[in-house]
CSV table of C-alpha atoms and ligand atoms in Angstrom, one decimal:
chain,number,residue,atom,x,y,z
A,119,MET,CA,9.8,-34.4,-23.4
A,120,GLU,CA,13.3,-35.7,-23.4
A,121,MET,CA,15.4,-33.9,-20.8
A,122,ASN,CA,18.8,-32.5,-21.4
A,123,ILE,CA,21.9,-31.2,-19.7
A,124,TYR,CA,22.8,-27.8,-21.1
A,125,ALA,CA,26.0,-26.2,-22.1
A,126,TYR,CA,26.7,-22.5,-22.7
A,127,LYS,CA,27.6,-21.3,-26.2
A,128,CYS,CA,29.4,-17.9,-26.2
A,129,LYS,CA,27.6,-15.4,-28.4
A,130,LYS,CA,30.9,-13.6,-29.0
A,131,CYS,CA,33.1,-16.5,-30.2
A,132,GLY,CA,30.9,-19.6,-30.4
A,133,HIS,CA,32.9,-21.6,-27.9
A,134,VAL,CA,30.7,-24.1,-26.0
A,135,GLN,CA,31.5,-24.6,-22.3
A,136,TYR,CA,30.2,-27.0,-19.7
A,137,PRO,CA,29.8,-26.4,-16.8
A,138,TYR,CA,28.8,-22.7,-16.7
A,139,ARG,CA,31.4,-20.0,-16.3
A,140,THR,CA,30.5,-16.3,-16.1
A,141,ILE,CA,33.4,-15.4,-18.5
A,142,CYS,CA,34.0,-17.4,-21.7
A,143,ARG,CA,37.2,-19.5,-21.3
A,144,ASN,CA,38.0,-19.1,-24.9
A,145,CYS,CA,37.6,-15.4,-25.8
A,146,HIS,CA,37.1,-13.7,-22.4
A,147,LYS,CA,35.0,-11.1,-24.2
A,148,ASN,CA,31.4,-11.9,-23.4
A,149,GLU,CA,29.0,-9.7,-21.4
A,150,HIS,CA,27.0,-11.1,-18.5
A,151,ASN,CA,24.9,-14.1,-19.6
A,152,GLU,CA,25.8,-13.6,-23.2
A,153,PHE,CA,25.4,-17.3,-24.0
A,154,ASP,CA,23.0,-19.4,-26.0
A,155,ILE,CA,21.9,-22.4,-24.0
A,156,VAL,CA,22.5,-25.5,-26.0
A,157,PRO,CA,21.8,-29.2,-25.1
A,158,LEU,CA,24.8,-31.4,-24.7
A,159,PRO,CA,24.9,-34.5,-26.9
A,160,LYS,CA,24.2,-37.7,-25.0
A,161,SER,CA,26.4,-40.2,-26.9
A,162,GLY,CA,30.1,-40.5,-26.4
A,163,LYS,CA,32.9,-42.7,-25.3
A,164,LEU,CA,34.0,-43.5,-21.7
A,165,LEU,CA,37.3,-41.9,-20.9
A,166,THR,CA,37.7,-43.3,-17.4
A,167,TYR,CA,35.6,-44.6,-14.5
A,168,THR,CA,35.5,-45.8,-11.0
A,169,ASN,CA,33.2,-47.9,-8.7
A,170,LEU,CA,32.9,-46.0,-5.5
A,171,TYR,CA,32.5,-48.2,-2.4
A,172,THR,CA,32.5,-45.6,0.4
A,173,LEU,CA,29.4,-43.7,-0.5
A,174,PRO,CA,28.4,-40.2,0.4
A,175,PRO,CA,25.2,-39.7,2.4
A,176,ASP,CA,22.0,-39.9,0.3
A,177,PHE,CA,23.2,-42.9,-1.6
A,178,GLU,CA,21.5,-46.2,-0.7
A,179,VAL,CA,23.4,-48.5,-3.0
A,180,VAL,CA,26.4,-50.7,-2.4
A,181,THR,CA,28.6,-49.2,-5.1
A,182,LEU,CA,28.3,-46.2,-7.3
A,183,GLY,CA,29.6,-46.1,-10.9
A,184,LEU,CA,31.1,-42.8,-11.9
A,185,GLY,CA,32.8,-41.9,-15.1
A,186,ILE,CA,34.1,-39.1,-17.4
A,187,VAL,CA,32.6,-39.3,-20.9
A,188,GLU,CA,33.9,-37.5,-23.9
A,189,LEU,CA,30.8,-36.5,-25.8
A,190,GLU,CA,30.3,-36.4,-29.6
A,191,ASP,CA,31.0,-32.7,-29.7
A,192,GLY,CA,34.2,-33.0,-27.9
A,193,ASN,CA,32.9,-31.7,-24.6
A,194,LYS,CA,33.5,-33.8,-21.5
A,195,ILE,CA,31.1,-34.5,-18.7
A,196,THR,CA,31.1,-36.4,-15.4
A,197,GLY,CA,28.2,-38.7,-14.8
A,198,GLN,CA,26.9,-41.8,-13.1
A,199,LEU,CA,27.3,-45.2,-14.9
A,200,ASN,CA,24.8,-47.9,-15.1
A,201,ILE,CA,27.1,-50.3,-16.8
A,202,ASP,CA,27.9,-53.9,-15.7
A,203,LYS,CA,31.5,-54.1,-17.0
A,204,PRO,CA,32.7,-50.6,-17.9
A,205,LYS,CA,35.7,-50.4,-20.2
A,206,ILE,CA,37.8,-47.4,-21.2
A,207,GLY,CA,36.9,-46.4,-24.7
A,208,MET,CA,33.5,-48.1,-24.8
A,209,LYS,CA,30.6,-46.3,-26.5
A,210,VAL,CA,28.0,-45.0,-24.0
A,211,LYS,CA,24.6,-43.3,-24.2
A,212,GLY,CA,23.3,-40.9,-21.5
A,213,LYS,CA,19.8,-40.3,-20.1
A,214,VAL,CA,18.9,-37.4,-17.8
A,215,GLU,CA,17.5,-38.9,-14.6
A,216,VAL,CA,17.5,-38.4,-10.8
A,217,VAL,CA,21.1,-38.8,-9.6
A,218,ARG,CA,20.7,-37.8,-6.0
A,219,ARG,CA,18.0,-37.3,-3.5
A,220,ASP,CA,18.2,-35.5,-0.1
A,221,GLU,CA,15.6,-34.5,2.4
A,222,TYR,CA,14.5,-31.5,0.3
A,223,ASN,CA,15.4,-32.1,-3.3
A,224,GLU,CA,15.9,-34.4,-6.2
A,225,TYR,CA,18.9,-33.6,-8.5
A,226,MET,CA,18.8,-34.4,-12.2
A,227,GLY,CA,21.9,-35.4,-14.0
A,228,MET,CA,23.4,-37.7,-16.7
A,229,ILE,CA,23.4,-41.5,-16.2
A,230,PHE,CA,25.3,-43.4,-18.9
A,231,TYR,CA,24.3,-46.8,-20.2
A,232,PRO,CA,26.1,-49.1,-22.8
A,233,ALA,CA,25.3,-47.7,-26.3
B,1391,MET,CA,62.1,-8.4,-2.0
B,1392,ARG,CA,63.9,-9.3,1.2
B,1393,GLU,CA,65.1,-12.8,1.9
B,1394,VAL,CA,62.8,-14.8,4.2
B,1395,TYR,CA,64.0,-17.4,6.7
B,1396,VAL,CA,62.4,-20.1,8.9
B,1397,ALA,CA,63.5,-19.1,12.5
B,1398,GLY,CA,61.3,-21.6,14.4
B,1399,ILE,CA,59.2,-24.7,13.9
B,1400,GLY,CA,56.7,-26.8,15.9
B,1401,ILE,CA,54.3,-29.7,15.3
B,1402,THR,CA,51.7,-31.9,17.1
B,1403,SER,CA,51.3,-35.5,16.4
B,1404,PHE,CA,48.9,-36.1,13.4
B,1405,THR,CA,46.4,-38.4,14.9
B,1406,ARG,CA,43.2,-38.2,16.9
B,1407,LEU,CA,43.6,-35.3,19.4
B,1408,GLU,CA,41.2,-34.8,22.3
B,1409,TYR,CA,42.0,-31.1,22.8
B,1410,PRO,CA,39.8,-28.3,21.4
B,1411,LEU,CA,40.9,-27.0,18.0
B,1412,ILE,CA,42.2,-23.7,19.4
B,1413,GLU,CA,44.6,-25.5,21.7
B,1414,ILE,CA,45.6,-27.9,18.9
B,1415,ALA,CA,46.6,-24.8,16.9
B,1416,ALA,CA,48.4,-23.2,19.9
B,1417,TYR,CA,50.6,-26.1,20.9
B,1418,PRO,CA,53.0,-26.1,17.8
B,1419,ALA,CA,53.1,-22.3,18.1
B,1420,LEU,CA,54.4,-22.5,21.6
B,1421,MET,CA,57.1,-25.0,20.4
B,1422,ALA,CA,58.0,-22.7,17.5
B,1423,LEU,CA,58.3,-19.7,19.8
B,1424,ARG,CA,60.6,-21.7,22.1
B,1425,ASP,CA,62.6,-23.0,19.1
B,1426,SER,CA,63.2,-19.5,17.9
B,1427,SER,CA,63.6,-17.9,21.3
B,1428,LEU,CA,61.1,-15.2,20.2
B,1429,ASP,CA,58.2,-14.1,22.3
B,1430,LYS,CA,56.6,-11.5,20.1
B,1431,ILE,CA,55.3,-11.6,16.5
B,1432,ASP,CA,54.1,-9.0,14.1
B,1433,HIS,CA,51.5,-11.1,12.4
B,1434,LEU,CA,49.8,-14.5,12.5
B,1435,TYR,CA,48.3,-16.5,9.7
B,1436,VAL,CA,46.2,-19.5,10.6
B,1437,ALA,CA,45.4,-22.1,7.8
B,1438,ASN,CA,42.3,-24.2,8.4
B,1439,MET,CA,39.6,-25.6,6.2
B,1440,GLY,CA,36.8,-27.0,8.3
B,1441,ALA,CA,36.5,-25.2,11.7
B,1442,GLY,CA,33.2,-23.5,10.7
B,1443,ARG,CA,31.7,-26.7,9.6
B,1444,LEU,CA,33.3,-29.4,11.7
B,1445,ASN,CA,34.1,-27.6,15.0
B,1446,HIS,CA,31.5,-24.9,15.3
B,1447,GLN,CA,34.3,-22.3,15.4
B,1448,THR,CA,34.7,-19.4,13.1
B,1449,GLY,CA,37.3,-16.6,13.3
B,1450,LEU,CA,39.9,-19.1,14.3
B,1451,ALA,CA,42.9,-16.7,13.8
B,1452,SER,CA,41.5,-14.2,16.3
B,1453,ALA,CA,40.8,-17.0,18.8
B,1454,VAL,CA,44.4,-18.4,18.5
B,1455,VAL,CA,46.2,-15.1,18.6
B,1456,ASP,CA,44.6,-14.3,22.0
B,1457,ASN,CA,45.1,-17.9,23.3
B,1458,LEU,CA,48.8,-17.4,22.6
B,1459,SER,CA,48.7,-14.0,24.3
B,1460,LEU,CA,50.1,-12.4,21.2
B,1461,THR,CA,47.5,-9.6,20.8
B,1462,PRO,CA,47.6,-7.0,19.4
B,1463,ALA,CA,49.5,-8.7,16.5
B,1464,GLY,CA,47.4,-8.8,13.3
B,1465,ALA,CA,45.8,-12.2,12.5
B,1466,ASP,CA,44.3,-13.6,9.4
B,1467,GLY,CA,42.6,-16.9,8.6
B,1468,ILE,CA,43.4,-18.7,5.4
B,1469,GLU,CA,41.0,-21.2,3.8
B,1470,ASN,CA,42.3,-22.6,0.5
B,1471,GLY,CA,41.1,-26.2,0.7
B,1472,PRO,CA,43.8,-28.8,1.3
B,1473,ALA,CA,46.4,-26.2,0.1
B,1474,SER,CA,45.5,-23.8,2.9
B,1475,GLY,CA,48.8,-24.6,4.8
B,1476,ALA,CA,51.2,-23.7,2.0
B,1477,SER,CA,48.9,-20.7,1.0
B,1478,ALA,CA,49.3,-19.4,4.5
B,1479,ILE,CA,53.1,-19.8,4.3
B,1480,LYS,CA,53.0,-17.9,1.0
B,1481,GLN,CA,51.2,-15.0,2.7
B,1482,GLY,CA,53.8,-15.1,5.5
B,1483,PHE,CA,56.5,-15.0,2.9
B,1484,LEU,CA,55.0,-12.0,1.2
B,1485,ALA,CA,54.6,-10.1,4.4
B,1486,VAL,CA,58.3,-10.6,5.4
B,1487,ALA,CA,59.7,-10.2,1.9
B,1488,SER,CA,57.8,-7.0,1.3
B,1489,GLY,CA,59.3,-5.5,4.5
B,1490,MET,CA,55.9,-5.0,6.0
B,1491,HIS,CA,56.7,-7.4,8.9
B,1492,ASP,CA,59.9,-8.9,10.4
B,1493,VAL,CA,58.3,-11.8,12.3
B,1494,VAL,CA,55.3,-13.7,11.0
B,1495,MET,CA,53.9,-16.9,12.6
B,1496,VAL,CA,52.1,-19.4,10.3
B,1497,ILE,CA,50.0,-22.1,11.8
B,1498,GLY,CA,48.1,-24.8,10.0
B,1499,ALA,CA,45.5,-26.6,12.2
B,1500,GLU,CA,42.6,-29.0,11.7
B,1501,LYS,CA,40.4,-31.2,13.8
B,1502,MET,CA,38.5,-33.6,11.6
B,1503,ARG,CA,38.0,-36.5,13.9
B,1504,GLU,CA,35.2,-34.6,15.6
B,1505,VAL,CA,33.0,-36.2,12.9
B,1506,ASN,CA,33.2,-39.8,11.5
B,1507,ASN,CA,35.1,-40.8,8.4
B,1508,LEU,CA,32.1,-40.6,6.1
B,1509,GLU,CA,31.2,-37.1,7.3
B,1510,ALA,CA,34.8,-36.0,6.9
B,1511,THR,CA,34.9,-37.3,3.3
B,1512,GLU,CA,31.6,-35.6,2.6
B,1513,PHE,CA,33.0,-32.3,4.0
B,1514,VAL,CA,36.0,-32.6,1.7
B,1515,ALA,CA,33.7,-33.4,-1.2
B,1516,THR,CA,32.3,-29.9,-0.9
B,1517,LEU,CA,35.5,-28.9,-2.8
B,1518,THR,CA,34.1,-30.5,-6.0
B,1519,HIS,CA,32.0,-28.6,-8.6
B,1520,PRO,CA,28.5,-28.3,-7.1
B,1521,LEU,CA,26.6,-29.0,-10.3
B,1522,ALA,CA,28.9,-30.9,-12.5
B,1523,GLU,CA,30.5,-33.2,-9.9
B,1524,TYR,CA,29.1,-33.1,-6.4
B,1525,ILE,CA,25.4,-34.0,-7.2
B,1526,TYR,CA,26.6,-37.2,-8.8
B,1527,GLY,CA,28.1,-38.4,-5.6
B,1528,VAL,CA,31.6,-37.5,-6.6
B,1529,THR,CA,34.1,-37.4,-3.7
B,1530,LEU,CA,37.9,-36.8,-3.7
B,1531,PRO,CA,38.5,-40.6,-3.6
B,1532,SER,CA,36.3,-41.0,-6.7
B,1533,LEU,CA,38.2,-38.3,-8.6
B,1534,ALA,CA,41.4,-40.0,-7.6
B,1535,GLY,CA,40.0,-43.4,-8.7
B,1536,MET,CA,39.1,-42.1,-12.1
B,1537,PHE,CA,42.5,-40.4,-12.4
B,1538,THR,CA,44.3,-43.6,-11.4
B,1539,ARG,CA,42.5,-45.8,-13.9
B,1540,LEU,CA,43.4,-43.4,-16.7
B,1541,TYR,CA,47.0,-43.2,-15.5
B,1542,MET,CA,47.3,-46.9,-15.4
B,1543,GLU,CA,46.0,-47.2,-18.9
B,1544,LYS,CA,48.3,-44.5,-20.3
B,1545,TYR,CA,51.5,-45.2,-18.5
B,1546,GLY,CA,51.5,-48.8,-17.3
B,1547,VAL,CA,51.3,-48.0,-13.6
B,1548,THR,CA,49.9,-51.0,-11.7
B,1549,SER,CA,48.3,-51.7,-8.3
B,1550,ARG,CA,51.7,-53.0,-7.3
B,1551,HIS,CA,53.3,-49.6,-7.9
B,1552,LEU,CA,50.6,-47.9,-5.8
B,1553,ALA,CA,51.2,-50.4,-3.0
B,1554,MET,CA,55.0,-49.7,-3.2
B,1555,VAL,CA,54.2,-46.0,-2.4
B,1556,ALA,CA,52.1,-47.1,0.6
B,1557,VAL,CA,54.8,-49.5,1.9
B,1558,LYS,CA,57.5,-46.9,1.5
B,1559,ASN,CA,55.6,-44.2,3.3
B,1560,HIS,CA,54.4,-46.4,6.1
B,1561,ALA,CA,58.0,-47.5,6.6
B,1562,ASN,CA,59.1,-43.8,6.8
B,1563,ALA,CA,56.3,-43.0,9.2
B,1564,MET,CA,57.7,-45.7,11.6
B,1565,LEU,CA,60.7,-43.4,12.0
B,1566,ASN,CA,58.5,-40.3,12.6
B,1567,PRO,CA,57.2,-40.0,16.2
B,1568,PHE,CA,54.6,-37.4,15.0
B,1569,ALA,CA,53.1,-39.7,12.3
B,1570,HIS,CA,49.5,-40.9,12.5
B,1571,LEU,CA,50.1,-44.5,11.3
B,1572,HIS,CA,52.8,-46.5,13.0
B,1573,GLU,CA,51.8,-49.6,11.1
B,1574,PRO,CA,54.4,-51.4,9.0
B,1575,ILE,CA,52.8,-53.0,5.9
B,1576,THR,CA,54.0,-55.3,3.1
B,1577,ILE,CA,53.0,-55.8,-0.5
B,1578,GLU,CA,52.3,-59.4,0.4
B,1579,GLY,CA,49.9,-58.3,3.2
B,1580,ILE,CA,48.0,-55.7,1.3
B,1581,LEU,CA,48.0,-57.2,-2.2
B,1582,ASP,CA,49.0,-60.8,-2.5
B,1583,SER,CA,47.8,-62.6,0.7
B,1584,PRO,CA,44.4,-64.2,1.0
B,1585,GLU,CA,43.5,-61.6,3.7
B,1586,ALA,CA,44.3,-58.7,1.3
B,1587,ALA,CA,40.8,-58.6,-0.1
B,1588,THR,CA,39.4,-58.0,3.4
B,1589,ASN,CA,42.1,-55.9,5.0
B,1590,ASN,CA,42.6,-53.8,1.9
B,1591,PRO,CA,39.2,-53.4,0.2
B,1592,PHE,CA,38.4,-51.1,-2.7
B,1593,VAL,CA,37.5,-47.6,-1.9
B,1594,ALA,CA,37.2,-46.2,-5.4
B,1595,ASP,CA,38.6,-48.9,-7.7
B,1596,PRO,CA,41.4,-49.3,-8.7
B,1597,LEU,CA,42.2,-47.5,-5.4
B,1598,ARG,CA,42.1,-49.5,-2.2
B,1599,PHE,CA,42.0,-48.6,1.5
B,1600,PHE,CA,45.8,-48.5,1.7
B,1601,ASP,CA,46.0,-46.1,-1.2
B,1602,CYS,CA,44.2,-43.4,0.7
B,1603,CYS,CA,45.4,-41.2,3.5
B,1604,PRO,CA,43.8,-41.4,7.0
B,1605,VAL,CA,41.6,-38.6,8.4
B,1606,SER,CA,43.7,-36.8,11.0
B,1607,ASP,CA,43.7,-34.1,13.6
B,1608,GLY,CA,46.9,-32.0,13.9
B,1609,ALA,CA,48.7,-28.8,13.6
B,1610,ALA,CA,52.1,-27.4,12.6
B,1611,CYS,CA,53.8,-24.0,12.9
B,1612,LEU,CA,56.6,-22.1,11.1
B,1613,ILE,CA,57.9,-18.7,12.2
B,1614,LEU,CA,59.1,-16.7,9.2
B,1615,THR,CA,61.5,-13.8,9.7
B,1616,SER,CA,63.9,-11.4,8.1
B,1617,ALA,CA,67.6,-12.5,7.8
B,1618,GLU,CA,68.5,-10.1,10.7
B,1619,VAL,CA,66.0,-11.6,13.1
B,1620,ALA,CA,66.8,-15.2,12.0
B,1621,ARG,CA,70.5,-14.7,12.7
B,1622,LYS,CA,69.6,-13.5,16.3
B,1623,CYS,CA,67.4,-16.6,16.8
B,1624,GLY,CA,70.5,-18.7,16.4
B,1625,ARG,CA,68.9,-21.7,14.7
B,1626,PRO,CA,70.4,-23.2,11.5
B,1627,MET,CA,69.6,-20.8,8.6
B,1628,VAL,CA,66.9,-22.2,6.4
B,1629,ARG,CA,65.7,-19.8,3.7
B,1630,LEU,CA,62.3,-20.0,2.0
B,1631,ALA,CA,63.8,-19.4,-1.4
B,1632,GLY,CA,61.0,-20.2,-3.8
B,1633,VAL,CA,57.2,-19.9,-3.8
B,1634,GLY,CA,54.9,-20.8,-6.7
B,1635,GLN,CA,51.2,-21.2,-7.0
B,1636,ALA,CA,48.9,-22.1,-9.9
B,1637,THR,CA,45.3,-23.1,-10.5
B,1638,ASP,CA,43.4,-25.4,-12.9
B,1639,THR,CA,39.8,-26.0,-13.8
B,1640,HIS,CA,37.3,-26.6,-11.0
B,1641,ALA,CA,35.7,-29.7,-12.6
B,1642,VAL,CA,38.3,-32.4,-13.4
B,1643,HIS,CA,36.5,-33.5,-16.6
B,1644,ASP,CA,37.1,-30.0,-18.0
B,1645,ARG,CA,40.8,-30.5,-18.4
B,1646,LYS,CA,42.1,-31.2,-21.9
B,1647,ASP,CA,44.0,-34.3,-20.6
B,1648,PRO,CA,42.8,-35.2,-17.1
B,1649,THR,CA,46.0,-37.1,-16.4
B,1650,GLU,CA,48.0,-33.8,-16.6
B,1651,LEU,CA,48.3,-31.8,-13.4
B,1652,LEU,CA,49.1,-28.5,-15.0
B,1653,ALA,CA,48.8,-26.5,-11.8
B,1654,VAL,CA,51.4,-28.7,-10.2
B,1655,ARG,CA,53.7,-28.2,-13.2
B,1656,GLU,CA,53.3,-24.4,-13.2
B,1657,ALA,CA,53.5,-24.0,-9.4
B,1658,ALA,CA,56.8,-26.0,-9.3
B,1659,ARG,CA,58.2,-24.1,-12.3
B,1660,GLN,CA,57.6,-20.8,-10.5
B,1661,SER,CA,59.0,-22.0,-7.2
B,1662,PHE,CA,62.2,-23.3,-8.8
B,1663,ALA,CA,62.6,-20.1,-11.0
B,1664,MET,CA,62.3,-17.9,-7.9
B,1665,ALA,CA,64.9,-20.0,-6.1
B,1666,LYS,CA,67.1,-20.1,-9.1
B,1667,LEU,CA,67.3,-23.9,-8.8
B,1668,LYS,CA,66.3,-27.0,-10.8
B,1669,PRO,CA,64.3,-30.0,-9.9
B,1670,THR,CA,67.6,-32.1,-10.1
B,1671,ASP,CA,69.1,-29.9,-7.3
B,1672,VAL,CA,66.5,-31.2,-4.7
B,1673,ASN,CA,67.8,-33.5,-2.0
B,1674,VAL,CA,64.5,-34.2,-0.2
B,1675,ALA,CA,60.8,-33.6,-1.0
B,1676,GLU,CA,57.4,-33.8,0.5
B,1677,LEU,CA,54.7,-34.4,-2.1
B,1678,HIS,CA,50.9,-34.4,-1.5
B,1679,ASP,CA,50.1,-38.1,-1.5
B,1680,ALA,CA,46.5,-37.9,-0.3
B,1681,PHE,CA,46.3,-40.9,-2.7
B,1682,THR,CA,49.3,-43.1,-3.6
B,1683,ILE,CA,48.9,-42.2,-7.3
B,1684,LEU,CA,49.5,-38.6,-6.5
B,1685,GLU,CA,53.0,-39.1,-5.3
B,1686,ILE,CA,53.9,-40.8,-8.6
B,1687,ALA,CA,52.1,-38.2,-10.8
B,1688,GLU,CA,53.5,-35.2,-8.8
B,1689,SER,CA,57.0,-36.6,-8.9
B,1690,GLU,CA,56.7,-36.2,-12.7
B,1691,GLU,CA,54.9,-32.9,-12.9
B,1692,VAL,CA,57.3,-31.1,-10.6
B,1693,GLY,CA,60.1,-32.2,-12.8
B,1694,PHE,CA,61.9,-34.9,-10.7
B,1695,PHE,CA,61.2,-37.5,-13.4
B,1696,PRO,CA,59.9,-37.5,-17.0
B,1697,LYS,CA,56.2,-37.8,-17.5
B,1698,GLY,CA,55.2,-41.5,-17.2
B,1699,GLN,CA,58.4,-42.5,-15.5
B,1700,GLY,CA,57.6,-41.7,-11.8
B,1701,HIS,CA,56.6,-45.3,-11.1
B,1702,ILE,CA,59.9,-46.6,-12.7
B,1703,ALA,CA,61.9,-44.3,-10.3
B,1704,LEU,CA,59.8,-45.7,-7.5
B,1705,GLU,CA,60.5,-49.3,-8.6
B,1706,LYS,CA,64.2,-48.5,-8.7
B,1707,GLY,CA,64.1,-47.3,-5.1
B,1708,LEU,CA,65.2,-43.7,-6.0
B,1709,THR,CA,62.5,-42.2,-3.8
B,1710,LYS,CA,63.2,-44.3,-0.7
B,1711,LEU,CA,65.2,-43.1,2.3
B,1712,GLY,CA,68.8,-43.7,1.1
B,1713,GLY,CA,67.8,-43.3,-2.5
B,1714,GLN,CA,68.8,-40.5,-4.9
B,1715,LEU,CA,65.8,-38.3,-4.0
B,1716,PRO,CA,63.9,-39.5,-0.9
B,1717,ILE,CA,60.2,-38.5,-1.1
B,1718,ASN,CA,57.9,-38.2,1.8
B,1719,THR,CA,60.4,-39.0,4.5
B,1720,SER,CA,57.8,-37.9,7.1
B,1721,GLY,CA,55.5,-40.7,5.9
B,1722,GLY,CA,53.6,-38.3,3.7
B,1723,LEU,CA,49.9,-37.7,3.9
B,1724,LYS,CA,49.5,-41.4,3.4
B,1725,ALA,CA,51.0,-42.4,6.8
B,1726,LYS,CA,52.0,-39.2,8.6
B,1727,GLY,CA,48.4,-38.1,8.2
B,1728,HIS,CA,46.3,-35.4,6.5
B,1729,PRO,CA,44.7,-32.8,8.8
B,1730,VAL,CA,43.7,-30.9,5.6
B,1731,GLY,CA,44.4,-27.3,6.6
B,1732,ALA,CA,47.6,-28.2,8.5
B,1733,THR,CA,49.1,-30.4,5.8
B,1734,GLY,CA,51.1,-27.8,3.9
B,1735,VAL,CA,52.7,-26.5,7.1
B,1736,GLY,CA,53.4,-30.0,8.2
B,1737,GLN,CA,55.2,-30.7,4.9
B,1738,ALA,CA,57.4,-27.6,5.4
B,1739,HIS,CA,58.1,-28.6,9.0
B,1740,GLU,CA,59.5,-31.9,7.8
B,1741,ILE,CA,61.7,-30.2,5.2
B,1742,VAL,CA,63.1,-27.7,7.7
B,1743,GLN,CA,63.9,-30.5,10.1
B,1744,GLN,CA,65.7,-32.3,7.3
B,1745,LEU,CA,67.7,-29.2,6.2
B,1746,ARG,CA,68.6,-28.5,9.8
B,1747,GLY,CA,69.9,-32.1,10.1
B,1748,GLU,CA,67.4,-32.7,12.9
B,1749,ALA,CA,65.4,-35.5,11.3
B,1750,ASP,CA,66.9,-38.2,13.4
B,1751,LYS,CA,66.5,-41.8,12.0
B,1752,ARG,CA,64.9,-40.5,8.8
B,1753,GLN,CA,67.6,-37.9,8.2
B,1754,VAL,CA,68.7,-37.5,4.5
B,1755,LYS,CA,72.5,-37.1,4.6
B,1756,ASN,CA,73.7,-33.6,3.7
B,1757,ALA,CA,70.3,-32.4,2.6
B,1758,LYS,CA,70.7,-28.8,1.5
B,1759,ILE,CA,67.7,-28.2,-0.8
B,1760,GLY,CA,64.2,-29.3,0.0
B,1761,PHE,CA,60.8,-29.0,-1.8
B,1762,THR,CA,57.1,-29.3,-0.9
B,1763,CYS,CA,54.0,-29.6,-3.1
B,1764,ASN,CA,50.7,-28.9,-1.4
B,1765,PHE,CA,47.8,-29.9,-3.6
B,1766,GLY,CA,44.3,-28.4,-3.2
B,1767,GLY,CA,41.0,-29.7,-4.6
B,1768,PHE,CA,41.8,-32.3,-7.1
B,1769,GLY,CA,44.8,-30.3,-8.4
B,1770,ASN,CA,42.9,-27.1,-9.0
B,1771,ASN,CA,45.0,-25.0,-6.6
B,1772,VAL,CA,48.6,-26.0,-5.9
B,1773,VAL,CA,51.4,-24.3,-3.9
B,1774,CYS,CA,55.0,-25.4,-4.2
B,1775,LEU,CA,57.8,-24.2,-1.9
B,1776,THR,CA,61.6,-24.5,-2.2
B,1777,PHE,CA,63.8,-24.3,0.9
B,1778,VAL,CA,67.6,-23.9,1.0
B,1779,ARG,CA,70.0,-24.5,3.9
B,1780,GLU,CA,72.6,-21.9,4.2
B,1781,ASN,CA,76.1,-21.8,5.9
C,159,ZN,ZN1,33.8,-16.6,-26.1
């Protein structure tokens, strides 16, 4: 089954937020966990990016591509990039894959490729 | 509210310091006590970000108040990321302004060089959103890199403008005996020469090595008092006239326009409103240039220059020593150094020196109004202070 990154849709006002907040940023009226969990879209356009050369521990690559993507529904997400020559405004498509591994865990997140 | 004055100041060099953190914190406090001729305080605030993690030391304020033989004065620790320093000054301001205390000491102290640069960067990266940023390998330099690229695209800022900030602040630091980097640089050397690619490599493109602040140890101290106590201390009367603070989303991507630093804008607005002053009244400012782009962006958001015009003001030399509004006369975080929890207090120290007319070779002539912007996270918690020289 295809994996997703999930956003939180307020049951009071319908606003979709990512990442999670206990209180809806739009209406401030929800009760605890009063959200529908909805998958974020995976297509969007690259808003900005960087290649990181001084890497955190756990990363065994020379540079790490990171970017902010504006998704089709207007939500934005930070993710890793697997793109040779990124360009602001280019169309990208995400896949949920392992983005970080440490001694104990693997962390799943969005990696973007050219669309 | 009562008026609040700075009656004493002290600072260490921002560099690698071999003393234990408690003594690093105590040294500028001793200087500030001597500067003010006070030997007792009502309360101590200690700003620090990493002692628990980097130095195996918790409860720093309790340790420092005893080391200074100032017990039984009350003591609180303040951790608010890289804005800890100005946050602690704000607490001190409130304590004196409210009438609860007459003499409050504020120390900012950090010892980051206990660990290597990568570990220090990783420690600071714990500021980022744990699920939406940190897991991807996002660090503060990566957020700054993405911010810079978007800024360049939108406003025409170039690598040359960024290098101009670095060159200016390194030059200012040459005149500051407490600065971390005493290393004059040129645009030629860090951008145009054949060696530039090796001596100024990318950190998070388009940001290069010389666009990023060093990792420093250091501490600074301010003693805040009522007007009555300050007059007795006999130092030039510098009033903390405006305090503002605002926050923004934890994850940077969550902002409507990620090139806007709304918390900077709002904190500055509050600070100027309280002081009943305008950005154009300011004679000297310390802005939080952890990355060169931030000096440009903050100079716009606090209201010194219109949005998108900060790099033009820089180009014209307006922000140099001798210019219309010198920025980061201390060398800034870029060259004075960035011991995270101490930085906000260090910025205030520079402004008080300037307003007292004690800044020596980097003195801004007739400086009467000074301003600081201390920027936490990637702009998610910002404190701005306005200082006024009286009489
Ligand atoms: Zn809602």
